Amino acid sequence: MDAVAVLAEAFSRIPDEARRAVRGLTPEQLVEAPGGGANPIGWLVWHLARGQDAQVAAVAGTEQVYLQGDWAARFGRDPDAGDTGYGHEPDDVRAVRPESAEALLDYLDAVHAATQRYLGMLDADDLDRVVDEAWDPPVTLGARLVSIVDDDVQHAGQAAYARGLLGA
């Protein structure tokens, strides 16, 4: 198995993890903080999808899925390419209001499809391309994609844990 195939496999696991965390939850449960001001399940899944969407679109040179159609409105948001959840204050987190679990999963599925299309155009040599020189050492495409997977898996796990705290 080559490195791109490994990345495609890693990305393919994220939607299933998110699906287990949100399936069957009501809009109220999606926005309920599981305690102590922790991030709600809906925000966690929205954020992991937004982060993947924005970062993959940036390295692929494509438009974010979020800016196509009515995705933002389905989360009570305006279509803003920079609105990914990074730097959200508690009021910003509470303002993300998914209309349903299906809205979250539909968006994540669309992001996943765009990610898989992009990965299908890569070969192993592409992973060595520097995509961010602001770091020392500079960040390669391979490192960026691993970082996205890592962030998404962590947030999917947080959403699953939060679901357990809600007793859902």
C-alpha angles and dihedrals in degrees: 000000000000127000095258090052090051090052091048089052092049092050091047091064096058100074092052092051091049091045091057090050098052107025111124096004119136122233088255092054091048092060098038112113107230091224142303094034094298117161114273122242094250092054093047094053093041090050095049090050092045092049093050092045095049097042097044091046089051095054093039093049092233136125117269115257087229091067093054117084124339101318096125093050090053087064097042091255139120117246100263120156091209095052099098101130096259107133094010114160119214092269090052091050092051090049092064101092115172112207089221145340086260091059090056093047094044090053093045090049090052091049090047091052091051091048092050091048089053094047089050089062094054134087128195093267091059090064090069093060112116110238101171124033094178090091132068106256097028115248118253125209089251092054091046092052091049089050091053092050091047093051093046094048091050092051093045088053091048090051091051091049092047089052089056091050090054089053090233 
